[in-house]
Short mmCIF file of C-alpha atoms in Angstrom, two decimals:
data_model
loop_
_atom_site.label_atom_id
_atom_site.label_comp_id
_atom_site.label_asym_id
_atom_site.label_seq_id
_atom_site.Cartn_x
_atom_site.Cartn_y
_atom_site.Cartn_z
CA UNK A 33 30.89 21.99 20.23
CA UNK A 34 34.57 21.55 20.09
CA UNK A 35 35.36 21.07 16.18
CA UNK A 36 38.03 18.77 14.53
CA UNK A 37 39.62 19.28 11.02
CA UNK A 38 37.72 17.15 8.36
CA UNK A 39 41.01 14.71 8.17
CA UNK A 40 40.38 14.17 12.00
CA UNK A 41 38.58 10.80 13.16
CA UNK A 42 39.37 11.38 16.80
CA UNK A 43 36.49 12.01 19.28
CA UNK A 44 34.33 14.65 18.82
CA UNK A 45 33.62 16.78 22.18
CA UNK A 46 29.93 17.40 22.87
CA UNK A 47 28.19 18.93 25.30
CA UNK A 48 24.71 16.44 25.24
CA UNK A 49 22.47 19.06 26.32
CA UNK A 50 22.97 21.20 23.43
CA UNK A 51 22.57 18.52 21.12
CA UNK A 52 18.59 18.79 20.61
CA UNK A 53 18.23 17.33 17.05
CA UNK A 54 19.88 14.79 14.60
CA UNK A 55 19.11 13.75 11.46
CA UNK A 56 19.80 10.25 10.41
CA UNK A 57 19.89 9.31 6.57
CA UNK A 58 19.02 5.87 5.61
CA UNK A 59 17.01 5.93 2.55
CA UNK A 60 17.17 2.55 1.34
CA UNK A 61 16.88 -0.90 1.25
CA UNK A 62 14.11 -1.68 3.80
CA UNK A 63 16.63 -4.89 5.28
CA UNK A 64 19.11 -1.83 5.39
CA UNK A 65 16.84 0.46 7.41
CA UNK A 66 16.04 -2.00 9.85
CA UNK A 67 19.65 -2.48 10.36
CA UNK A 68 19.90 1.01 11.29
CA UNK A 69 17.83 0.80 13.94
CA UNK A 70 20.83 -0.17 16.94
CA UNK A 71 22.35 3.07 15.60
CA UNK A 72 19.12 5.03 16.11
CA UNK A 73 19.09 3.77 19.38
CA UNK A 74 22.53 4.00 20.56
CA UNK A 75 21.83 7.96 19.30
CA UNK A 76 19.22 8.11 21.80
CA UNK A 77 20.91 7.14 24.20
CA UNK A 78 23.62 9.11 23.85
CA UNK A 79 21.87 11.91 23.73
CA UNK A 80 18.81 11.85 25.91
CA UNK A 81 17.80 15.46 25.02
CA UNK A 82 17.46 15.19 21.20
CA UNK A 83 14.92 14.57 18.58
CA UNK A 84 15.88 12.05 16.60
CA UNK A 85 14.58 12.51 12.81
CA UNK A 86 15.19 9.49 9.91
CA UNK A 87 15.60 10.41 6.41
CA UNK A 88 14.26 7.42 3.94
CA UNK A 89 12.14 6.56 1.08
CA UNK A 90 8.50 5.70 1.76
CA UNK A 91 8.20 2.36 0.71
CA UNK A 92 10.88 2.03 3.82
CA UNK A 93 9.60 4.26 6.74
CA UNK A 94 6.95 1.15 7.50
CA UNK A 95 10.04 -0.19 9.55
CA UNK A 96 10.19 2.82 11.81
CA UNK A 97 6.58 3.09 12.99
CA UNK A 98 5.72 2.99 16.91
CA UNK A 99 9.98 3.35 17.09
CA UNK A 100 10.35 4.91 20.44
CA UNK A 101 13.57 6.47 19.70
CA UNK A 102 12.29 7.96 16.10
CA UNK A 103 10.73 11.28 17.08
CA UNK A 104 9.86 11.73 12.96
CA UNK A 105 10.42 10.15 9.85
CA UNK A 106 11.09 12.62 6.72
CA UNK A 107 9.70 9.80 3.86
CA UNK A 108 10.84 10.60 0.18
CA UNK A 109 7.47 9.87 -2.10
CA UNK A 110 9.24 10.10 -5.87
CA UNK A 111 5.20 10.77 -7.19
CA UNK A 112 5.15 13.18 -4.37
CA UNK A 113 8.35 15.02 -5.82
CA UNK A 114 8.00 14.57 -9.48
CA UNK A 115 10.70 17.32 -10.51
CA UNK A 116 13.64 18.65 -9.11
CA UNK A 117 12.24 21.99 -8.29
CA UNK A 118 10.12 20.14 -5.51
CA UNK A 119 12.45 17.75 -4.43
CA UNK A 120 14.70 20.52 -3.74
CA UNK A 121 12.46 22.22 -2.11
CA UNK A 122 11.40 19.27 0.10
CA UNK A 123 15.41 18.60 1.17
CA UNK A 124 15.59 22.40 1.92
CA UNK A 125 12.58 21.86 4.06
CA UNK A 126 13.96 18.78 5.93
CA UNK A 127 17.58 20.82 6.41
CA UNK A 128 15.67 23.90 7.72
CA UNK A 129 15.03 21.83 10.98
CA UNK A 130 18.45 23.38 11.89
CA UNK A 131 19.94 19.63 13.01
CA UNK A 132 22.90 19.94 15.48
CA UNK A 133 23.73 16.38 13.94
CA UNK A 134 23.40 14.55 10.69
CA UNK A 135 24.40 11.29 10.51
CA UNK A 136 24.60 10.00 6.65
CA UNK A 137 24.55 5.99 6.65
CA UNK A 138 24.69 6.34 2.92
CA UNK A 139 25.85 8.92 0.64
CA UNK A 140 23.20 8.55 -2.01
CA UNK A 141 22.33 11.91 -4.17
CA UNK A 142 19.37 12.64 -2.21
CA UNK A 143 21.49 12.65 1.28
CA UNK A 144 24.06 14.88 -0.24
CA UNK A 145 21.09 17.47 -1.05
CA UNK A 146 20.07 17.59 2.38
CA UNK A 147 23.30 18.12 3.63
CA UNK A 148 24.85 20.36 1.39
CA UNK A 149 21.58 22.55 2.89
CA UNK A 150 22.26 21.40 6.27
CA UNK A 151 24.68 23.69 8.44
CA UNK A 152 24.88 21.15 11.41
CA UNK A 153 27.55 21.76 13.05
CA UNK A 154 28.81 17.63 12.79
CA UNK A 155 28.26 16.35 9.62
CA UNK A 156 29.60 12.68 10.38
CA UNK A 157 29.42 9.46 7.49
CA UNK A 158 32.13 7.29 6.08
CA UNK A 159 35.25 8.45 4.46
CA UNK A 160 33.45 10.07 1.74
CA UNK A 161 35.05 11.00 -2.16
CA UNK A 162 37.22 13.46 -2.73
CA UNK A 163 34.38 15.74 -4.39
CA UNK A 164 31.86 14.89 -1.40
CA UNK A 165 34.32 15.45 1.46
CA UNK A 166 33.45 19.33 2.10
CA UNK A 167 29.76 18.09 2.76
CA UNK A 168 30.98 15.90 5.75
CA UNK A 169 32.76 17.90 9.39
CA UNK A 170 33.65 13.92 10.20
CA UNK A 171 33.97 10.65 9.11
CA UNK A 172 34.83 7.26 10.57
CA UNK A 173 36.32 3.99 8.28
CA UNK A 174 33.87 1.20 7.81
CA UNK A 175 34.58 -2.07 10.10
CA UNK A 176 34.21 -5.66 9.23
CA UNK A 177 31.47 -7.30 10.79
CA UNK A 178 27.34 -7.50 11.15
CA UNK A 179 26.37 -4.84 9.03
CA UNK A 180 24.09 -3.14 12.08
CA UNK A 181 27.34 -2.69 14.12
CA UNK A 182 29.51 -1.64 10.88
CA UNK A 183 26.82 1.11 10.48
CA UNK A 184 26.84 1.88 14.50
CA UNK A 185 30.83 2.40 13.96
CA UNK A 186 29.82 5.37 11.81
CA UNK A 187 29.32 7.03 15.34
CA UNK A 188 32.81 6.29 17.07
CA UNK A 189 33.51 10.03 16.87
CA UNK A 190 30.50 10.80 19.20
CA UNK A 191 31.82 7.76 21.93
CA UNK A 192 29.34 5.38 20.31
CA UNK A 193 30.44 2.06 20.36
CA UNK A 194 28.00 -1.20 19.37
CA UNK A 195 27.62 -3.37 22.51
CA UNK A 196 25.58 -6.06 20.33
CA UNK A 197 22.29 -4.36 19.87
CA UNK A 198 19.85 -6.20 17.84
CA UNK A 199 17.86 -4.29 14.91
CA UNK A 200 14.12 -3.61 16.54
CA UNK A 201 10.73 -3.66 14.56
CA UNK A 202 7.72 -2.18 17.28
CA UNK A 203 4.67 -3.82 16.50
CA UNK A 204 1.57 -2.92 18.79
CA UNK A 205 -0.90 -5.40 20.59
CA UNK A 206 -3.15 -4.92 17.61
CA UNK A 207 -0.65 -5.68 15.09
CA UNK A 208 0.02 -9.43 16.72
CA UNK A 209 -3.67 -9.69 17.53
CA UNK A 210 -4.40 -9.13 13.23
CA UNK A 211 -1.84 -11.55 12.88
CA UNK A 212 -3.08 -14.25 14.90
CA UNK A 213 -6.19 -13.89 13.87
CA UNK A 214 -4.71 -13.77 10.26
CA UNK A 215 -3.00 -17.31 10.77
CA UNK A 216 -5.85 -18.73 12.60
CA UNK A 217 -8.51 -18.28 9.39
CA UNK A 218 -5.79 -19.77 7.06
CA UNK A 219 -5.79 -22.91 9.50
CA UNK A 220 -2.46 -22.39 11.40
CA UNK A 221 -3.86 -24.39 14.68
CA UNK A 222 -1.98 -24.40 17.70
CA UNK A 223 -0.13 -28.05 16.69
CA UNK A 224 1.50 -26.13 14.13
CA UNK A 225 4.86 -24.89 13.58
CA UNK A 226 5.09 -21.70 11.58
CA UNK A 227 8.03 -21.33 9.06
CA UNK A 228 7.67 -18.04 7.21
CA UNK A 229 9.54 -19.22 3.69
CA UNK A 230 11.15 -15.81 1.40
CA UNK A 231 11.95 -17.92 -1.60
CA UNK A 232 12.13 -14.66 -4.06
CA UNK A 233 15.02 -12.19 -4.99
CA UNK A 234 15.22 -9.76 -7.76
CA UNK A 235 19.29 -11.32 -8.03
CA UNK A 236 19.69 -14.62 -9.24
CA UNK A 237 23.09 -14.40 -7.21
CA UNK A 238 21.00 -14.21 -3.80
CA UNK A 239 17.82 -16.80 -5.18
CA UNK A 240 18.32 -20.45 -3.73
CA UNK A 241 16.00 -22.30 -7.02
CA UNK A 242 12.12 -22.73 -6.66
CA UNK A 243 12.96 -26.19 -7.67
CA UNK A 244 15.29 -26.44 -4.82
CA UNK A 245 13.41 -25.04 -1.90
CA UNK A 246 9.62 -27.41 -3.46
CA UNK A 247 11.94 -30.44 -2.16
CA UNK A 248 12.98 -28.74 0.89
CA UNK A 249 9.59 -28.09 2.18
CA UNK A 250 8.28 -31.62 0.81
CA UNK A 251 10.79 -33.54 2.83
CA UNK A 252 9.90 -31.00 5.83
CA UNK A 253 6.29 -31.96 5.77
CA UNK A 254 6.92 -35.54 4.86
CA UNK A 255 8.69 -35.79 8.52
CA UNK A 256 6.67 -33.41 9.93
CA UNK A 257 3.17 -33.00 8.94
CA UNK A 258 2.68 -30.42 11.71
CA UNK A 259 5.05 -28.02 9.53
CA UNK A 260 2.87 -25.33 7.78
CA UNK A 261 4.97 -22.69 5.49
CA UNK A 262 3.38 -18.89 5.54
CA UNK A 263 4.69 -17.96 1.74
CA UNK A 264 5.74 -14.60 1.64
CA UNK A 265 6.70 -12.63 -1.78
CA UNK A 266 6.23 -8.93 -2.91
CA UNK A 267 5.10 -7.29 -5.79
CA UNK A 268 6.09 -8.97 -8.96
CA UNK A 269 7.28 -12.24 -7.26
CA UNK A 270 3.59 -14.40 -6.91
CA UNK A 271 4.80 -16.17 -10.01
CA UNK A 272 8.19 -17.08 -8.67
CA UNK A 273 7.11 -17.70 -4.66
CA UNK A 274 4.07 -20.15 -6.65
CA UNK A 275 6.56 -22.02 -8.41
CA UNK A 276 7.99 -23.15 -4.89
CA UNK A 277 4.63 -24.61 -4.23
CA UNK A 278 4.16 -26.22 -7.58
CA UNK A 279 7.55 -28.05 -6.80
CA UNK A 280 6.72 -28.68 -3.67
CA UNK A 281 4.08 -30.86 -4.52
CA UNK A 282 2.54 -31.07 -1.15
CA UNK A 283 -0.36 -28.06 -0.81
CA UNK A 284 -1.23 -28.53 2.69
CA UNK A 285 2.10 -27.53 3.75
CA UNK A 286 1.70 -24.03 2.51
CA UNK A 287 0.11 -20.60 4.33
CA UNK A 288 -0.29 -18.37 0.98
CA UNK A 289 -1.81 -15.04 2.10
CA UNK A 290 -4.94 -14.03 -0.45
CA UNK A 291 -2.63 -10.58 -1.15
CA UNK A 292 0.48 -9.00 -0.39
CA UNK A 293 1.58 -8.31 3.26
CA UNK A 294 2.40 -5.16 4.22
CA UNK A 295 5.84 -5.17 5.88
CA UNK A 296 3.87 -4.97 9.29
CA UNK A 297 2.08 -7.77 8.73
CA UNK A 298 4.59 -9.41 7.42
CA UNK A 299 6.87 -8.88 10.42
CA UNK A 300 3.88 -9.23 12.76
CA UNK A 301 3.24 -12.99 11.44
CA UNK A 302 6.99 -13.37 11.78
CA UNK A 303 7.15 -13.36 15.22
CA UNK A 304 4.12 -15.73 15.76
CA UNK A 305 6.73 -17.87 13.02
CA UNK A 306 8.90 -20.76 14.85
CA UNK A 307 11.56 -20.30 12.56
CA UNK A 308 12.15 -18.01 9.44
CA UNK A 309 14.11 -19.54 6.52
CA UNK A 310 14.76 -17.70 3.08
CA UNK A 311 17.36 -15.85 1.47
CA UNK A 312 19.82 -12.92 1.73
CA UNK A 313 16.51 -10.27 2.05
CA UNK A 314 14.96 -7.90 4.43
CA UNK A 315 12.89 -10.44 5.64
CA UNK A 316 15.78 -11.92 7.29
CA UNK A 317 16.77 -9.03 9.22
CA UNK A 318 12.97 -8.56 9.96
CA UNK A 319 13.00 -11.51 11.49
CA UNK A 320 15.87 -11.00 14.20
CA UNK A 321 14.21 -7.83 14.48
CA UNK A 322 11.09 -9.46 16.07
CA UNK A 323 13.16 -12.15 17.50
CA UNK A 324 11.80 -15.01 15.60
CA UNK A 325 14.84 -17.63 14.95
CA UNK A 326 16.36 -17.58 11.52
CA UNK A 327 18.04 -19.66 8.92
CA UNK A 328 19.28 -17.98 5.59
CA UNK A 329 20.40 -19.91 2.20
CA UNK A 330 23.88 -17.81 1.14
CA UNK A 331 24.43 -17.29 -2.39
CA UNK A 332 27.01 -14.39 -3.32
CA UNK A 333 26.47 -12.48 -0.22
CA UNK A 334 28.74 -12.91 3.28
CA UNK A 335 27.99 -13.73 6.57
CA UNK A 336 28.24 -10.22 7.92
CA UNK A 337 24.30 -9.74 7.30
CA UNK A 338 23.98 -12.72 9.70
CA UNK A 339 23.50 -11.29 13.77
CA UNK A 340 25.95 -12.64 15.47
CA UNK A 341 23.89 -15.10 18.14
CA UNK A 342 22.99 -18.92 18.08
CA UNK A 343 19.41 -17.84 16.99
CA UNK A 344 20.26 -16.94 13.80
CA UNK A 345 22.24 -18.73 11.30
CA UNK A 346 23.23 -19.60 7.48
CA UNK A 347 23.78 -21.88 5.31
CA UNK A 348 26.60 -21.70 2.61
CA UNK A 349 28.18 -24.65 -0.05
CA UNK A 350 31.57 -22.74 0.93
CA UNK A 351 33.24 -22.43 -2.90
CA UNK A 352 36.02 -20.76 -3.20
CA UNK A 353 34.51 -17.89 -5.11
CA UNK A 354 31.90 -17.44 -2.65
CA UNK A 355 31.54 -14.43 -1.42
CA UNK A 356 32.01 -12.29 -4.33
CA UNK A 357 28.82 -9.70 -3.28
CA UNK A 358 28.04 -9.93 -6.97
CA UNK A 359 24.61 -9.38 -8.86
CA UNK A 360 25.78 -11.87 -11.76
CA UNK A 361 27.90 -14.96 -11.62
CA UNK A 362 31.36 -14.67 -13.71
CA UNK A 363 31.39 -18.50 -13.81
CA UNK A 364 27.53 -18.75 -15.28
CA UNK A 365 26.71 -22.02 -13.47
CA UNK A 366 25.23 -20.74 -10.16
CA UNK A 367 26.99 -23.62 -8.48
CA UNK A 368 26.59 -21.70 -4.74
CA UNK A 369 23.27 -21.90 -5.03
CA UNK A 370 22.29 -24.46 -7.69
CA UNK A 371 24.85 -27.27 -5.67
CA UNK A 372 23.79 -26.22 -2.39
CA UNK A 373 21.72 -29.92 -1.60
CA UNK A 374 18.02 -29.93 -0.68
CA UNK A 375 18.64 -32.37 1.83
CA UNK A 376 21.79 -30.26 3.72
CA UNK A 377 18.95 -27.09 4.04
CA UNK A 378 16.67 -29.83 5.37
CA UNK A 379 18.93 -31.48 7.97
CA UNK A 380 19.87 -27.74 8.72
CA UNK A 381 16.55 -26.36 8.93
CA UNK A 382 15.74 -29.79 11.67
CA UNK A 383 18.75 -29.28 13.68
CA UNK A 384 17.95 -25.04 13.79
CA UNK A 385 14.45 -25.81 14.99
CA UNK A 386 15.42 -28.18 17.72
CA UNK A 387 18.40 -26.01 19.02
CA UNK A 388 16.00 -22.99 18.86
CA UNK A 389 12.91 -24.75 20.47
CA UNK A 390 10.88 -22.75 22.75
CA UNK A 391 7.66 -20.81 21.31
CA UNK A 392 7.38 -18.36 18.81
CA UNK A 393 8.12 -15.01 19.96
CA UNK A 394 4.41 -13.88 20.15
CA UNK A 395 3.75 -16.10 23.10
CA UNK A 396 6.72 -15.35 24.87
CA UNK A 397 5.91 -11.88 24.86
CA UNK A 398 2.24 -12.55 26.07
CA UNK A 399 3.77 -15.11 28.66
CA UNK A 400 5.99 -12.47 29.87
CA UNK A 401 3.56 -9.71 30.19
CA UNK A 402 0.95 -12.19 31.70
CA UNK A 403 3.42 -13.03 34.92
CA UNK A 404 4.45 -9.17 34.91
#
């Protein structure tokens, strides 16, 4: 391997066959690690001959199961590693693997650990801080854009370019069969159209209000009886996602699961979903990454987390302050969110599921395979 100075961005020269194992470090959030997933692939690709090994927390490495590009996933359990004597010990472990690549998506503590043990040859992340740079060989500025291909532009120094890869979730045949079968003893019949609904957020900034979304899905199931809404919250959030219900006023529209999906089920009743509609969450990315259709309620956050396609889309009031990408609001009204109109997500949410039409991704697949 041909080696540039650490000021260098250029092109790195690689022989691929030499290249037998990269590390990729993506320890959090789980919407971020299924964005990294084009990257992982485009890796792959790139080089045919490599193992390709994921860094990430454990609460995350759900999203990288049956991933045939993801030789083995290196999960950080904190209760696992309840000192720093063992979580040292567990990043000298993962570095020992003798990597001939490490690819840092984020520059997080943990990362750092593992590569200041690491002696691959190409260290490669974003232009790191001054006191970080002599743990990186490379580094490539950031890009505007969807934030899988900004993180696939990490890789421009190994002739890796995004060519509009979507994020990928593998769920088996048994997966979608639990699913189905999942749906079916709630009472989603075949008549029905499947929204999955992600009304929660831990950031008021990204959290379109309970109150809000009730009269969105009311005046969904008022034109549409046919309309059933699979509720879907996480730990901590059954209180806020039943408020949405309680506003709603209209029971029968609602799926609510009798305890918290996994993120595989989750995803896996996504893609039997029509449509998905929620806010800026992993959900949303979990949907393109099963290709179920998508419509996401913008608060502070911008449209880069949005894949680029007709599919998928958002909604946003368009103030002048939006996006300001912050976790409280410096004018303390909320007005993105709290003046964004029931009715425009409604009209929105009609138009998205006639443009998208079709079936739910589930039965296209079995469709497909059936005439194959």
């Amino acid at each position: 391997m041909n080696m540039h100075h650490q000021e260098q961005i250029s092109e790195i020269a690689i022989n691929d066959s030499t290249v037998r194992k990269i590390l990729v470090c993506q320890l959090r959030q789980i919407g971020d690690v299924v964005l990294a997933t084009p990257a992982i692939e485009l890796l792959a690709r790139r080089f045919p001959y490599a193992e390709i090994h994921v860094l990430t927390e454990k609460r995350c490495a759900a999203m990288l199961e049956n991933n045939p590009f993801v030789t083995t996933v290196w999960s950080i359990d904190k209760k696992e590693l309840p000192d720093l004597i063992r979580e040292i010990a567990f990043y000298r472990k993962v570095a020992a693997e003798k990597f001939d690549i490490v690819v840092a998506f984020q520059q997080l503590p943990r990362c750092r650990w593992v590569l200041a043990f690491s002696r691959a040859p190409v260290r490669l992340s974003y232009p790191p801080a001054w006191h970080s740079r002599w743990l990186f060989t490379h580094w490539h500025p950031l890009e505007p854009g969807y934030s899988a291909r900004t993180k696939a532009n990490v890789l421009k120094p190994l002739g890796i370019a995004w060519q509009g890869e979507k994020p990928r979730i593998y769920l088996t045949d048994e997966e979608m069969d639990n699913a189905a079968h999942l749906l079916e003893q709630a009472g989603v019949a075949p008549r029905h159209q499947l929204i999955t609904l992600d009304p929660t957020h831990r950031r008021a900034t990204r959290r379109y209000p309970a109150r809000h979304y009730g009269r969105v899905v009311a005046d969904l199931y008022r034109r549409n009886p046919d309309i059933r809404f699979l509720l879907l919250f996480g730990p901590g959030e059954e209180q806020e996602a039943m408020e949405v219900v309680r506003q709603a006023g209209c029971d029968g529209a609602f799926i609510i699961p009798q305890h918290i999906l996994t993120l595989r089920q989750m995803a896996a009743c996504m893609a039997h979903a029509r449509m998905h509609l929620g806010n800026c969450s992993a959900p949303r990315h979990i949907a393109v990454a099963v290709d179920t259709p998508s419509m996401t309620v913008l608060g502070s956050t911008t449209s880069s987390w949005t894949f680029p396609s007709p599919e998928h889309d958002h909604i946003i009031l368009g103030l002048d302050c939006q996006h300001c990408n912050q976790d409280t609001c410096r004018r303390n009204d909320m007005a993105c969110l709290e003046q964004l109109a029931p009715q425009v997500v409604t009209q929105r949410v009609l138009d998205h599921l006639e443009k998208t039409g079709g079936h739910p991704a589930a039965l296209r697949h079995r469709q497909k395979t059936a005439a194959v």
